[in-house]
């Protein structure tokens, strides 16, 4: 039983920074969660408990905050960790997926041989907003024949599950954004 | 055959290649292939704790007394046991990519290490074994590959994790440290209040090349009164003399390429 207390500790460890990166945005800052060893451990443990028996062989984390949560989960469940990166960072053969931002587009890349067809993969990021980045991550993995089992985020809007563009994939979120 | 004359050296996508023939390149995380080598030659470990570990004296520069936790004992100080089978697996899991980010450069790619759950776990375990009883309260990881290794170590040793980031990524109030690149400068940032004076810190990155980014990270931490106990990297590009640039700050690496 994770308990409301653990989720409460996680939620309260997240700092809200108003008007970052621009006015009107209440930025959910997980760096304070990382400073709280107990709450950070709760976070990882909740994900690990959920995924350890789901035969997941790879955890794909979105650069850069997904890199902080993905590896501890991967290590605990015996899965490999696959970084999904901004363009030009990964050496060697990559595939790219473009996705839409509020203004313009961005791009996510993955090593072509990181994941094999049929592998069961978990996608992780710190927060889901529109789902654009996660959707690009799912596309990358499906293009190489992997099966995305679920997307997991520490923070997500409660209504995002309905409106999120996640290609029909389930989304698992621990806490809502704070004000 | 010589890379400089334009004949390309065919490097198969095996794990450790031609470590012997690399020359100085100031651009960080890169070494330039000077001439081919038909044999692989790497040292699994070549880490030393500078400043008198053998004599048992503390080598930290700040106020701590010579307590057990400050001393990296001679048996621990030099390096992980060269016969530790885990090191060979870790080294073998690292992929060398020629001509990235530009022609003539051999890139040390740790993503293949991350695809090998045993080797990745062994990497973390080696660091955790070294640091778990050293009263380290902060693990500072350098963006972005330091974010992959730092958190698992921090979680295992009961420390907090502090990301050291490129400019304008951290949302709150930050302190910055500028550092030199081959051309121009860059900056790294840390949140104000992330660490307190007197805390003991470990700085982690995947690789040390010239040592520029590690030095900048150390500066950030020392400016707020933190004691940097050690810098830890998976890979050292020994030719680039990053270890010298760190001066008397201890450096611990798992794999050193000559």
Short mmCIF file of C-alpha atoms in Angstrom, two decimals:
data_model
loop_
_atom_site.label_atom_id
_atom_site.label_comp_id
_atom_site.label_asym_id
_atom_site.label_seq_id
_atom_site.Cartn_x
_atom_site.Cartn_y
_atom_site.Cartn_z
CA UNK A 1 0.00 0.00 0.00
CA UNK A 2 1.71 3.19 -1.16
CA UNK A 3 -0.46 5.18 1.07
CA UNK A 4 -1.64 8.66 0.68
CA UNK A 5 1.23 9.65 2.94
CA UNK A 6 3.89 8.65 0.41
CA UNK A 7 2.15 10.39 -2.45
CA UNK A 8 1.66 13.41 -0.22
CA UNK A 9 5.38 13.48 0.58
CA UNK A 10 6.19 13.26 -3.12
CA UNK A 11 3.77 16.02 -4.01
CA UNK A 12 4.98 18.33 -1.27
CA UNK A 13 8.60 17.83 -2.27
CA UNK A 14 7.91 19.32 -5.70
CA UNK A 15 8.48 23.06 -5.92
CA UNK A 16 6.33 25.35 -8.01
CA UNK A 17 8.20 28.15 -9.77
CA UNK A 18 5.79 30.76 -11.10
CA UNK A 19 6.24 32.29 -14.52
CA UNK A 20 8.93 29.93 -15.77
CA UNK A 21 9.86 29.70 -18.59
CA UNK A 22 7.38 32.45 -19.33
CA UNK A 23 4.57 34.41 -17.63
CA UNK A 24 1.52 32.39 -16.71
CA UNK A 25 3.28 29.05 -16.46
CA UNK A 26 3.51 27.48 -13.00
CA UNK A 27 6.60 25.32 -13.50
CA UNK A 28 6.65 22.04 -11.59
CA UNK A 29 10.23 21.77 -10.37
CA UNK A 30 11.23 18.21 -9.50
CA UNK A 31 14.76 19.16 -8.43
CA UNK A 32 13.48 19.65 -4.89
CA UNK A 33 12.07 16.11 -4.99
CA UNK A 34 15.59 14.89 -5.87
CA UNK A 35 16.90 16.69 -2.79
CA UNK A 36 14.52 14.75 -0.57
CA UNK A 37 16.04 11.29 -0.48
CA UNK A 38 13.03 9.69 1.15
CA UNK A 39 10.52 11.18 -1.27
CA UNK A 40 12.72 10.43 -4.28
CA UNK A 41 13.00 6.84 -3.12
CA UNK A 42 9.22 6.59 -2.67
CA UNK A 43 8.81 7.82 -6.24
CA UNK A 44 11.12 5.21 -7.70
CA UNK A 45 9.76 2.45 -5.47
CA UNK A 46 6.16 3.09 -6.54
CA UNK A 47 7.10 2.78 -10.20
CA UNK A 48 9.26 -0.27 -9.53
CA UNK A 49 6.47 -2.03 -7.64
CA UNK A 50 4.11 -1.36 -10.51
CA UNK A 51 6.41 -2.54 -13.30
CA UNK A 52 8.60 -5.27 -11.87
CA UNK A 53 6.26 -8.10 -12.85
CA UNK A 54 5.17 -6.73 -16.19
CA UNK A 55 8.04 -8.30 -18.17
CA UNK A 56 9.44 -4.99 -19.22
CA UNK A 57 12.83 -5.30 -20.86
CA UNK A 58 13.53 -1.62 -21.56
CA UNK A 59 12.87 1.71 -19.90
CA UNK A 60 13.06 4.66 -22.29
CA UNK A 61 13.65 8.02 -20.64
CA UNK A 62 13.14 11.38 -22.28
CA UNK A 63 16.03 13.84 -22.05
CA UNK A 64 16.84 15.26 -19.62
CA UNK A 65 14.60 14.82 -16.57
CA UNK A 66 13.54 11.37 -17.73
CA UNK A 67 17.21 10.45 -17.28
CA UNK A 68 16.88 11.01 -13.54
CA UNK A 69 13.92 8.69 -12.99
CA UNK A 70 14.38 6.08 -15.69
CA UNK A 71 17.74 4.53 -14.72
CA UNK A 72 16.88 3.76 -11.09
CA UNK A 73 13.67 2.07 -12.27
CA UNK A 74 15.50 0.15 -15.02
CA UNK A 75 18.17 -1.05 -12.61
CA UNK A 76 15.61 -2.24 -10.09
CA UNK A 77 13.53 -4.20 -12.59
CA UNK A 78 16.51 -5.60 -14.52
CA UNK A 79 15.69 -3.71 -17.71
CA UNK A 80 17.94 -1.80 -20.00
CA UNK A 81 17.82 1.99 -20.10
CA UNK A 82 17.35 3.75 -23.43
CA UNK A 83 17.91 7.51 -23.57
CA UNK A 84 15.67 9.43 -25.94
CA UNK A 85 17.61 12.54 -26.84
CA UNK A 86 17.53 15.92 -28.49
CA UNK A 87 18.94 15.93 -32.03
CA UNK A 88 22.64 15.44 -32.60
CA UNK A 89 23.51 14.09 -29.15
CA UNK A 90 23.48 10.35 -29.80
CA UNK A 91 26.43 9.06 -31.81
CA UNK A 92 25.98 6.30 -34.34
CA UNK A 93 22.84 5.32 -36.20
CA UNK A 94 19.67 6.98 -34.95
CA UNK A 95 16.04 7.36 -35.91
CA UNK A 96 14.28 10.69 -35.40
CA UNK A 97 10.72 11.72 -34.72
CA UNK A 98 9.57 15.27 -35.06
CA UNK A 99 6.84 16.63 -32.81
CA UNK A 100 4.86 19.81 -32.50
CA UNK A 101 5.49 22.50 -29.90
CA UNK A 102 3.36 25.50 -29.14
CA UNK A 103 5.46 27.38 -31.68
CA UNK A 104 7.40 25.29 -34.13
CA UNK A 105 8.62 21.75 -33.79
CA UNK A 106 11.25 19.74 -31.96
CA UNK A 107 12.78 16.36 -32.51
CA UNK A 108 13.54 13.27 -30.44
CA UNK A 109 16.14 10.64 -31.39
CA UNK A 110 16.86 7.04 -30.41
CA UNK A 111 19.63 4.64 -31.34
CA UNK A 112 18.30 2.29 -34.01
CA UNK A 113 19.48 -0.86 -32.29
CA UNK A 114 18.66 0.07 -28.72
CA UNK A 115 15.41 -1.88 -28.76
CA UNK A 116 14.45 -5.06 -30.63
CA UNK A 117 11.09 -5.85 -32.24
CA UNK A 118 8.70 -7.31 -29.71
CA UNK A 119 10.40 -5.88 -26.64
CA UNK A 120 8.11 -4.49 -23.97
CA UNK A 121 9.02 -0.94 -23.11
CA UNK A 122 8.12 1.61 -20.45
CA UNK A 123 8.43 5.30 -21.36
CA UNK A 124 9.28 7.69 -18.54
CA UNK A 125 9.40 11.45 -18.14
CA UNK A 126 9.02 13.77 -15.16
CA UNK A 127 5.83 15.45 -16.36
CA UNK A 128 3.19 15.16 -19.05
CA UNK A 129 1.42 18.24 -20.38
CA UNK A 130 0.10 17.96 -23.93
CA UNK A 131 1.64 14.55 -24.46
CA UNK A 132 3.51 15.67 -27.56
CA UNK A 133 6.90 14.48 -26.35
CA UNK A 134 5.57 11.16 -25.06
CA UNK A 135 3.74 10.64 -28.32
CA UNK A 136 6.99 11.13 -30.22
CA UNK A 137 8.69 8.67 -27.88
CA UNK A 138 5.98 6.07 -28.50
CA UNK A 139 6.36 6.55 -32.26
CA UNK A 140 10.10 6.00 -32.13
CA UNK A 141 9.69 2.76 -30.23
CA UNK A 142 6.84 1.47 -32.37
CA UNK A 143 8.75 2.23 -35.54
CA UNK A 144 11.36 -0.32 -34.48
CA UNK A 145 8.68 -2.84 -33.58
CA UNK A 146 8.72 -2.49 -29.83
CA UNK A 147 5.58 -2.62 -27.74
CA UNK A 148 5.02 0.37 -25.48
CA UNK A 149 3.38 -1.06 -22.39
CA UNK A 150 2.78 2.22 -20.60
CA UNK A 151 3.96 5.81 -20.21
CA UNK A 152 4.80 6.87 -16.67
CA UNK A 153 5.24 10.36 -15.30
CA UNK A 154 5.67 11.75 -11.82
CA UNK A 155 3.34 14.68 -12.55
CA UNK A 156 0.34 15.02 -14.82
CA UNK A 157 -2.82 17.01 -15.08
CA UNK A 158 -5.84 15.00 -13.97
CA UNK A 159 -7.68 15.62 -17.20
CA UNK A 160 -4.66 14.83 -19.31
CA UNK A 161 -5.48 11.15 -19.53
CA UNK A 162 -8.47 11.97 -21.64
CA UNK A 163 -6.93 14.68 -23.77
CA UNK A 164 -3.41 13.49 -24.05
CA UNK A 165 -2.15 12.42 -27.47
CA UNK A 166 -0.66 9.12 -26.45
CA UNK A 167 -1.59 6.94 -29.40
CA UNK A 168 -3.99 5.00 -27.21
CA UNK A 169 -1.29 3.95 -24.77
CA UNK A 170 -2.00 3.94 -21.07
CA UNK A 171 -0.58 6.70 -18.95
CA UNK A 172 0.32 6.34 -15.29
CA UNK A 173 0.86 9.44 -13.21
CA UNK A 174 1.65 9.80 -9.49
CA UNK A 175 0.61 13.33 -8.60
CA UNK A 176 -1.14 16.37 -10.00
CA UNK A 177 0.58 19.70 -10.50
CA UNK A 178 0.55 22.00 -7.49
CA UNK A 179 -0.44 25.62 -7.57
CA UNK B 1 47.86 4.40 -42.80
CA UNK B 2 47.26 7.54 -40.94
CA UNK B 3 44.00 9.31 -40.28
CA UNK B 4 45.70 12.59 -40.94
CA UNK B 5 46.52 11.65 -44.51
CA UNK B 6 42.91 10.90 -45.21
CA UNK B 7 43.08 7.14 -45.37
CA UNK B 8 40.28 6.00 -43.20
CA UNK B 9 40.88 3.43 -40.56
CA UNK B 10 38.23 0.81 -40.59
CA UNK B 11 37.10 0.34 -37.04
CA UNK B 12 34.66 -2.40 -36.51
CA UNK B 13 31.90 -1.76 -34.09
CA UNK B 14 33.51 -3.61 -31.29
CA UNK B 15 33.78 -2.31 -27.88
CA UNK B 16 37.26 -1.14 -27.12
CA UNK B 17 39.53 -0.12 -29.96
CA UNK B 18 42.91 1.45 -30.37
CA UNK B 19 43.06 3.19 -27.10
CA UNK B 20 46.79 3.64 -27.38
CA UNK B 21 46.84 6.10 -30.22
CA UNK B 22 45.03 9.15 -29.16
CA UNK B 23 46.27 12.65 -28.93
CA UNK B 24 45.19 15.74 -27.20
CA UNK B 25 42.03 17.36 -28.32
CA UNK B 26 40.75 20.20 -26.24
CA UNK B 27 37.15 19.83 -27.16
CA UNK B 28 36.15 17.42 -24.46
CA UNK B 29 34.75 13.93 -24.74
CA UNK B 30 36.76 13.29 -27.84
CA UNK B 31 40.11 11.98 -28.79
CA UNK B 32 41.76 12.06 -32.16
CA UNK B 33 43.02 8.93 -33.75
CA UNK B 34 46.61 9.45 -34.70
CA UNK B 35 47.55 6.15 -36.21
CA UNK B 36 46.09 2.72 -36.36
CA UNK B 37 46.75 0.04 -33.90
CA UNK B 38 46.10 -3.57 -34.47
CA UNK B 39 45.96 -4.51 -30.85
CA UNK B 40 43.68 -3.22 -28.22
CA UNK B 41 45.32 -1.97 -25.13
CA UNK B 42 43.43 -0.47 -22.31
CA UNK B 43 43.86 -0.33 -18.62
CA UNK B 44 40.75 -1.34 -16.79
CA UNK B 45 41.54 1.02 -14.00
CA UNK B 46 44.10 3.64 -13.47
CA UNK B 47 42.68 5.73 -10.74
CA UNK B 48 44.63 7.14 -7.90
CA UNK B 49 43.65 9.28 -5.07
CA UNK B 50 46.14 12.08 -5.11
CA UNK B 51 47.55 13.68 -2.07
CA UNK B 52 48.78 11.01 0.20
CA UNK B 53 46.22 8.35 0.54
CA UNK B 54 48.99 5.89 1.00
CA UNK B 55 50.26 7.77 3.97
CA UNK B 56 46.83 7.73 5.45
CA UNK B 57 46.54 11.49 5.55
CA UNK B 58 43.40 13.13 4.56
CA UNK B 59 43.60 14.88 1.27
CA UNK B 60 40.55 17.00 1.60
CA UNK B 61 41.31 20.65 1.62
CA UNK B 62 38.67 21.79 4.02
CA UNK B 63 38.16 21.49 7.70
CA UNK B 64 37.49 17.86 8.33
CA UNK B 65 39.63 15.99 10.76
CA UNK B 66 41.42 12.83 9.88
CA UNK B 67 38.51 10.64 10.63
CA UNK B 68 38.03 7.28 9.05
CA UNK B 69 35.48 8.55 6.65
CA UNK B 70 37.88 11.11 5.22
CA UNK B 71 40.57 8.66 4.48
CA UNK B 72 40.30 6.71 1.33
CA UNK B 73 42.40 3.86 2.58
CA UNK B 74 45.34 2.64 0.50
CA UNK B 75 43.48 -0.54 -0.29
CA UNK B 76 40.53 1.43 -1.55
CA UNK B 77 42.37 4.44 -2.78
CA UNK B 78 44.21 3.23 -5.79
CA UNK B 79 41.47 1.78 -7.90
CA UNK B 80 38.89 -0.93 -7.92
CA UNK B 81 40.63 -4.29 -7.91
CA UNK B 82 42.01 -4.80 -11.40
CA UNK B 83 41.03 -8.41 -11.21
CA UNK B 84 37.42 -7.48 -10.46
CA UNK B 85 35.59 -9.23 -13.24
CA UNK B 86 32.99 -6.53 -13.28
CA UNK B 87 35.43 -4.01 -14.72
CA UNK B 88 36.09 -6.07 -17.82
CA UNK B 89 32.38 -6.37 -18.49
CA UNK B 90 31.87 -2.65 -18.07
CA UNK B 91 34.75 -1.81 -20.36
CA UNK B 92 33.56 -4.25 -22.98
CA UNK B 93 30.10 -2.73 -22.93
CA UNK B 94 31.30 0.72 -23.91
CA UNK B 95 31.12 1.37 -27.62
CA UNK B 96 33.61 3.49 -29.51
CA UNK B 97 32.15 5.43 -32.42
CA UNK B 98 34.61 6.80 -34.96
CA UNK B 99 34.20 10.22 -36.51
CA UNK B 100 31.74 11.61 -33.99
CA UNK B 101 31.08 14.47 -33.51
CA UNK B 102 33.55 15.16 -36.30
CA UNK B 103 35.97 13.22 -38.50
CA UNK B 104 38.99 11.75 -36.78
CA UNK B 105 37.40 11.67 -33.34
CA UNK B 106 36.65 8.47 -31.42
CA UNK B 107 33.58 8.93 -29.24
CA UNK B 108 33.18 6.87 -26.07
CA UNK B 109 29.54 5.85 -26.13
CA UNK B 110 28.13 4.69 -22.81
CA UNK B 111 24.63 4.05 -24.16
CA UNK B 112 25.61 0.46 -24.92
CA UNK B 113 26.61 0.09 -21.28
CA UNK B 114 23.08 1.18 -20.34
CA UNK B 115 21.67 -1.53 -22.61
CA UNK B 116 23.50 -4.19 -20.60
CA UNK B 117 21.62 -4.45 -17.29
CA UNK B 118 24.37 -6.42 -15.58
CA UNK B 119 27.16 -4.08 -16.69
CA UNK B 120 25.11 -1.01 -15.78
CA UNK B 121 24.31 -2.46 -12.36
CA UNK B 122 27.97 -3.37 -11.82
CA UNK B 123 28.97 0.21 -12.68
CA UNK B 124 26.62 1.61 -10.07
CA UNK B 125 27.58 -1.03 -7.51
CA UNK B 126 31.28 -0.20 -7.85
CA UNK B 127 30.60 3.45 -7.09
CA UNK B 128 28.16 2.67 -4.28
CA UNK B 129 30.62 0.29 -2.63
CA UNK B 130 33.23 3.02 -2.62
CA UNK B 131 31.06 5.83 -1.31
CA UNK B 132 28.41 4.33 0.92
CA UNK B 133 30.27 4.76 4.19
CA UNK B 134 31.85 8.11 3.41
CA UNK B 135 29.11 10.34 4.86
CA UNK B 136 28.39 11.82 1.48
CA UNK B 137 25.18 13.81 1.54
CA UNK B 138 25.24 15.17 -2.03
CA UNK B 139 25.73 13.54 -5.40
CA UNK B 140 26.06 16.25 -8.07
CA UNK B 141 25.59 15.04 -11.64
CA UNK B 142 26.63 16.94 -14.72
CA UNK B 143 24.13 17.31 -17.55
CA UNK B 144 23.17 15.13 -19.25
CA UNK B 145 24.97 11.80 -18.89
CA UNK B 146 25.79 12.52 -15.27
CA UNK B 147 22.02 12.44 -14.72
CA UNK B 148 22.01 8.76 -15.68
CA UNK B 149 24.66 7.60 -13.20
CA UNK B 150 24.16 10.05 -10.35
CA UNK B 151 20.61 9.31 -9.15
CA UNK B 152 21.04 5.53 -8.73
CA UNK B 153 24.18 6.19 -6.68
CA UNK B 154 22.48 8.89 -4.61
CA UNK B 155 19.49 6.66 -3.88
CA UNK B 156 21.72 3.78 -2.83
CA UNK B 157 23.91 5.80 -0.46
CA UNK B 158 21.13 7.92 1.02
CA UNK B 159 22.29 11.19 -0.51
CA UNK B 160 20.42 13.87 -2.36
CA UNK B 161 20.89 14.33 -6.09
CA UNK B 162 21.74 17.75 -7.48
CA UNK B 163 21.67 18.32 -11.23
CA UNK B 164 24.36 20.64 -12.58
CA UNK B 165 22.83 22.05 -15.75
CA UNK B 166 23.42 24.01 -18.92
CA UNK B 167 22.22 27.61 -18.75
CA UNK B 168 18.55 28.50 -18.44
CA UNK B 169 17.28 25.01 -17.73
CA UNK B 170 16.89 25.29 -13.97
CA UNK B 171 13.76 27.25 -13.08
CA UNK B 172 14.72 28.77 -9.76
CA UNK B 173 17.49 31.08 -8.63
CA UNK B 174 20.87 29.75 -9.70
CA UNK B 175 24.55 30.31 -9.32
CA UNK B 176 26.64 30.02 -12.48
CA UNK B 177 30.19 29.11 -13.32
CA UNK B 178 31.73 29.86 -16.67
CA UNK B 179 34.31 27.56 -18.19
CA UNK B 180 36.47 27.45 -21.31
CA UNK B 181 35.82 25.45 -24.42
CA UNK B 182 38.06 24.93 -27.40
CA UNK B 183 36.40 28.00 -28.86
CA UNK B 184 34.68 30.33 -26.49
CA UNK B 185 33.10 29.54 -23.15
CA UNK B 186 30.09 27.78 -21.70
CA UNK B 187 28.34 28.00 -18.39
CA UNK B 188 26.94 25.60 -15.87
CA UNK B 189 24.37 26.27 -13.19
CA UNK B 190 23.16 24.94 -9.88
CA UNK B 191 20.12 25.91 -7.85
CA UNK B 192 20.72 28.21 -4.91
CA UNK B 193 19.87 26.32 -1.75
CA UNK B 194 20.36 22.87 -3.23
CA UNK B 195 23.38 22.31 -1.03
CA UNK B 196 24.51 23.69 2.32
CA UNK B 197 27.94 24.75 3.48
CA UNK B 198 29.77 21.87 5.09
CA UNK B 199 28.07 19.16 3.12
CA UNK B 200 30.22 16.43 1.60
CA UNK B 201 29.73 15.91 -2.12
CA UNK B 202 30.55 13.54 -4.91
CA UNK B 203 30.62 14.91 -8.47
CA UNK B 204 29.71 12.46 -11.19
CA UNK B 205 29.89 12.44 -14.97
CA UNK B 206 30.17 9.65 -17.53
CA UNK B 207 33.59 10.71 -18.72
CA UNK B 208 36.47 13.05 -17.93
CA UNK B 209 38.34 14.52 -20.87
CA UNK B 210 40.07 17.85 -20.27
CA UNK B 211 38.42 18.22 -16.89
CA UNK B 212 36.90 21.59 -17.73
CA UNK B 213 33.32 20.74 -16.85
CA UNK B 214 34.30 18.86 -13.69
CA UNK B 215 36.36 21.83 -12.53
CA UNK B 216 33.45 24.15 -13.12
CA UNK B 217 31.14 21.87 -11.15
CA UNK B 218 33.66 21.68 -8.30
CA UNK B 219 33.85 25.48 -8.28
CA UNK B 220 30.10 25.80 -8.02
CA UNK B 221 30.01 23.51 -5.02
CA UNK B 222 33.06 24.94 -3.28
CA UNK B 223 31.77 28.48 -3.70
CA UNK B 224 28.87 27.62 -1.43
CA UNK B 225 31.08 25.90 1.11
CA UNK B 226 30.62 22.29 0.09
CA UNK B 227 33.49 19.85 0.43
CA UNK B 228 33.99 17.92 -2.79
CA UNK B 229 35.16 14.55 -1.50
CA UNK B 230 35.82 13.06 -4.92
CA UNK B 231 34.97 13.20 -8.62
CA UNK B 232 33.82 9.95 -10.13
CA UNK B 233 33.62 9.02 -13.81
CA UNK B 234 33.07 5.81 -15.69
CA UNK B 235 35.76 6.66 -18.26
CA UNK B 236 38.93 8.72 -18.20
CA UNK B 237 40.63 9.89 -21.38
CA UNK B 238 44.02 9.91 -19.75
CA UNK B 239 45.79 11.65 -22.60
CA UNK B 240 43.77 14.78 -22.10
CA UNK B 241 45.17 15.19 -18.60
CA UNK B 242 41.90 16.03 -16.92
CA UNK B 243 43.30 14.50 -13.75
CA UNK B 244 46.03 17.12 -13.67
CA UNK B 245 43.50 19.87 -14.18
CA UNK B 246 41.64 18.67 -11.10
CA UNK B 247 44.83 19.24 -9.13
CA UNK B 248 44.49 17.89 -5.65
CA UNK B 249 40.82 17.00 -6.05
CA UNK B 250 40.61 13.22 -6.04
CA UNK B 251 39.39 11.44 -9.13
CA UNK B 252 38.10 7.89 -9.32
CA UNK B 253 37.41 6.18 -12.63
CA UNK B 254 36.50 2.66 -13.66
CA UNK B 255 38.00 2.56 -17.15
CA UNK B 256 40.94 4.55 -18.35
CA UNK B 257 41.94 4.82 -21.94
CA UNK B 258 45.51 5.67 -22.74
#
